[in-house]
């Protein structure tokens, strides 16, 4: 997630942070952990939704690969 999007979401969540970026370090880490957990949950749903040969395993792998970007 880029910094602008993170700041937008932090404002929407009414997170309290100062003008310096140091407090955002923990917010960034938290966002990364939430994203990784959600990707894994989505990948598991995709895996369970279909059978081999219908692209579900490939789709799950692509979801998981997003964490490498």
Coordinates of N, CA, C and O in Angstrom, one line a residue:
X1 N 0.8 -1.2 0.0 CA 0.0 0.0 0.0 C 0.9 1.2 0.0 O 1.9 1.3 0.7
X2 N 0.6 2.2 -0.9 CA 1.4 3.4 -0.9 C 1.1 4.3 0.3 O 0.0 4.2 0.9
X3 N 2.0 5.2 0.5 CA 1.9 6.1 1.6 C 0.6 7.0 1.6 O -0.1 7.2 2.6
X4 N 0.3 7.5 0.4 CA -0.9 8.3 0.3 C -2.2 7.6 0.7 O -3.1 8.1 1.4
X5 N -2.3 6.3 0.2 CA -3.5 5.5 0.5 C -3.5 5.2 2.0 O -4.6 5.3 2.6
X6 N -2.4 4.9 2.6 CA -2.3 4.6 4.0 C -2.8 5.8 4.8 O -3.5 5.7 5.8
X7 N -2.3 7.0 4.5 CA -2.7 8.2 5.2 C -4.2 8.5 5.0 O -4.9 8.9 6.0
X8 N -4.7 8.2 3.8 CA -6.2 8.4 3.6 C -7.0 7.5 4.5 O -7.9 7.9 5.2
X9 N -6.5 6.2 4.6 CA -7.3 5.3 5.4 C -7.1 5.6 6.9 O -8.0 5.4 7.7
X10 N -5.9 6.1 7.3 CA -5.7 6.5 8.7 C -6.6 7.6 9.1 O -7.2 7.6 10.2
X11 N -6.8 8.6 8.2 CA -7.7 9.7 8.4 C -9.1 9.2 8.6 O -9.9 9.6 9.4
X12 N -9.5 8.3 7.7 CA -10.9 7.7 7.7 C -11.1 7.0 9.0 O -12.2 7.0 9.6
X13 N -10.1 6.3 9.5 CA -10.2 5.6 10.8 C -10.0 6.5 12.0 O -10.1 6.0 13.1
X14 N -9.8 7.7 11.7 CA -9.6 8.8 12.8 C -8.4 8.4 13.7 O -8.5 8.6 14.9
X15 N -7.4 7.8 13.1 CA -6.2 7.5 13.9 C -5.5 8.8 14.3 O -5.4 9.8 13.5
X16 N -4.9 8.9 15.4 CA -4.2 10.0 15.9 C -2.7 9.9 15.6 O -2.1 8.9 16.0
X17 N -2.2 10.8 14.9 CA -0.7 10.8 14.6 C -0.3 12.2 14.4 O -1.1 13.0 14.0
X18 N 1.0 12.4 14.7 CA 1.5 13.8 14.5 C 2.0 14.1 13.1 O 1.8 13.3 12.2
X19 N 2.6 15.2 12.9 CA 3.0 15.6 11.6 C 4.3 14.8 11.2 O 4.6 14.7 10.0
X20 N 5.1 14.3 12.2 CA 6.2 13.6 11.8 C 5.8 12.2 11.5 O 4.7 11.7 11.9
X21 N 6.6 11.4 10.7 CA 6.2 10.2 10.2 C 6.5 9.0 11.1 O 6.1 7.9 10.9
X22 N 7.3 9.2 12.2 CA 7.7 8.1 13.1 C 6.5 7.3 13.6 O 6.6 6.1 13.6
X23 N 5.4 7.9 14.1 CA 4.3 7.1 14.6 C 3.7 6.2 13.5 O 3.0 5.2 13.8
X24 N 3.9 6.6 12.2 CA 3.3 5.8 11.1 C 4.0 4.5 10.9 O 3.4 3.6 10.3
X25 N 5.2 4.3 11.4 CA 5.9 3.1 11.2 C 5.1 1.9 11.7 O 4.9 0.9 11.1
X26 N 4.5 2.0 12.9 CA 3.7 0.9 13.5 C 2.4 0.8 12.7 O 1.9 -0.3 12.5
X27 N 1.8 1.9 12.2 CA 0.6 1.8 11.4 C 0.9 1.1 10.1 O 0.1 0.2 9.7
X28 N 2.0 1.4 9.5 CA 2.4 0.7 8.2 C 2.6 -0.8 8.5 O 2.1 -1.6 7.7
X29 N 3.2 -1.2 9.5 CA 3.5 -2.6 9.9 C 2.1 -3.3 10.1 O 1.9 -4.4 9.6
X30 N 1.2 -2.6 10.9 CA -0.1 -3.2 11.1 C -0.8 -3.4 9.8 O -1.4 -4.4 9.6
X31 N -0.8 -2.4 8.9 CA -1.5 -2.5 7.6 C -0.9 -3.7 6.8 O -1.7 -4.4 6.2
X32 N 0.4 -3.8 6.8 CA 1.0 -5.0 6.1 C 0.5 -6.3 6.7 O 0.2 -7.2 5.9
X33 N 0.4 -6.4 8.0 CA 0.0 -7.7 8.6 C -1.5 -7.9 8.3 O -1.8 -9.1 8.0
X34 N -2.3 -6.9 8.3 CA -3.7 -7.1 8.0 C -3.9 -7.5 6.5 O -4.6 -8.4 6.2
X35 N -3.1 -6.9 5.7 CA -3.2 -7.2 4.2 C -2.8 -8.7 4.0 O -3.4 -9.4 3.3
X36 N -1.7 -9.1 4.6 CA -1.2 -10.5 4.5 C -2.2 -11.5 5.0 O -2.5 -12.5 4.3
X37 N -2.9 -11.2 6.1 CA -3.9 -12.1 6.7 C -5.1 -12.2 5.7 O -5.6 -13.3 5.5
X38 N -5.5 -11.0 5.2 CA -6.6 -11.0 4.3 C -6.3 -11.8 3.0 O -7.2 -12.5 2.4
X39 N -5.1 -11.6 2.4 CA -4.7 -12.3 1.2 C -4.8 -13.8 1.5 O -5.3 -14.5 0.6
X40 N -4.3 -14.3 2.6 CA -4.3 -15.7 2.9 C -5.7 -16.2 3.0 O -6.0 -17.3 2.5
X41 N -6.6 -15.4 3.7 CA -8.0 -15.8 3.8 C -8.6 -15.9 2.4 O -9.4 -16.9 2.2
X42 N -8.4 -15.0 1.6 CA -8.9 -15.0 0.2 C -8.4 -16.2 -0.6 O -9.2 -16.9 -1.3
X43 N -7.1 -16.5 -0.5 CA -6.5 -17.6 -1.2 C -7.1 -18.9 -0.7 O -7.4 -19.8 -1.6
X44 N -7.4 -19.1 0.6 CA -8.0 -20.3 1.1 C -9.4 -20.5 0.6 O -9.8 -21.6 0.2
X45 N -10.2 -19.4 0.5 CA -11.5 -19.4 -0.1 C -11.5 -19.9 -1.5 O -12.3 -20.7 -1.9
X46 N -10.6 -19.3 -2.3 CA -10.5 -19.7 -3.7 C -10.1 -21.2 -3.8 O -10.7 -21.9 -4.7
X47 N -9.1 -21.6 -3.0 CA -8.7 -23.0 -3.1 C -9.9 -24.0 -2.8 O -10.1 -25.0 -3.4
X48 N -10.7 -23.6 -1.9 CA -11.8 -24.4 -1.5 C -13.0 -24.3 -2.4 O -13.9 -25.2 -2.4
X49 N -13.0 -23.3 -3.2 CA -14.2 -23.1 -4.1 C -14.3 -24.0 -5.3 O -15.3 -24.1 -5.9
X50 N -13.2 -24.5 -5.7 CA -13.2 -25.3 -7.0 C -12.3 -26.5 -6.9 O -11.8 -26.9 -5.8
X51 N -12.2 -27.2 -8.0 CA -11.4 -28.4 -8.1 C -10.1 -28.1 -8.9 O -10.1 -27.1 -9.7
X52 N -9.2 -29.0 -8.8 CA -8.0 -28.9 -9.6 C -8.4 -28.9 -11.1 O -9.3 -29.5 -11.5
X53 N -7.7 -28.1 -11.9 CA -8.0 -28.1 -13.3 C -8.8 -26.9 -13.7 O -9.0 -26.6 -14.9
X54 N -9.4 -26.2 -12.7 CA -10.3 -25.1 -13.1 C -9.6 -23.7 -12.7 O -10.3 -22.7 -12.7
X55 N -8.3 -23.8 -12.4 CA -7.6 -22.5 -12.2 C -7.7 -22.0 -10.8 O -7.1 -20.9 -10.5
X56 N -8.3 -22.7 -9.9 CA -8.5 -22.2 -8.5 C -7.1 -22.2 -7.8 O -6.9 -21.2 -7.0
X57 N -6.3 -23.2 -8.0 CA -5.0 -23.2 -7.3 C -4.1 -22.1 -7.9 O -3.4 -21.5 -7.1
X58 N -4.2 -21.9 -9.2 CA -3.4 -20.8 -9.8 C -3.9 -19.5 -9.3 O -3.1 -18.6 -9.0
X59 N -5.2 -19.3 -9.1 CA -5.7 -18.0 -8.6 C -5.3 -17.8 -7.2 O -4.9 -16.7 -6.8
X60 N -5.3 -18.8 -6.4 CA -4.8 -18.7 -5.0 C -3.4 -18.4 -4.9 O -3.0 -17.5 -4.1
X61 N -2.6 -19.0 -5.8 CA -1.1 -18.7 -5.8 C -0.9 -17.2 -6.2 O 0.0 -16.5 -5.7
X62 N -1.7 -16.7 -7.2 CA -1.6 -15.3 -7.6 C -2.0 -14.3 -6.5 O -1.3 -13.3 -6.3
X63 N -3.0 -14.7 -5.7 CA -3.4 -13.9 -4.5 C -2.2 -13.8 -3.5 O -1.8 -12.7 -3.1
X64 N -1.6 -15.0 -3.2 CA -0.5 -15.0 -2.3 C 0.7 -14.3 -2.8 O 1.4 -13.6 -2.1
X65 N 0.9 -14.3 -4.1 CA 2.1 -13.6 -4.7 C 2.0 -12.1 -4.6 O 3.0 -11.4 -4.7
X66 N 0.8 -11.6 -4.4 CA 0.7 -10.1 -4.3 C 1.5 -9.6 -3.1 O 1.9 -8.4 -3.1
X67 N 1.8 -10.4 -2.1 CA 2.6 -9.9 -1.0 C 4.1 -9.7 -1.4 O 4.8 -9.1 -0.7
X68 N 4.4 -10.2 -2.6 CA 5.8 -10.0 -3.1 C 6.0 -8.7 -3.8 O 7.1 -8.4 -4.2
X69 N 4.9 -8.0 -4.1 CA 5.0 -6.7 -4.9 C 5.4 -5.6 -4.0 O 5.2 -5.5 -2.9

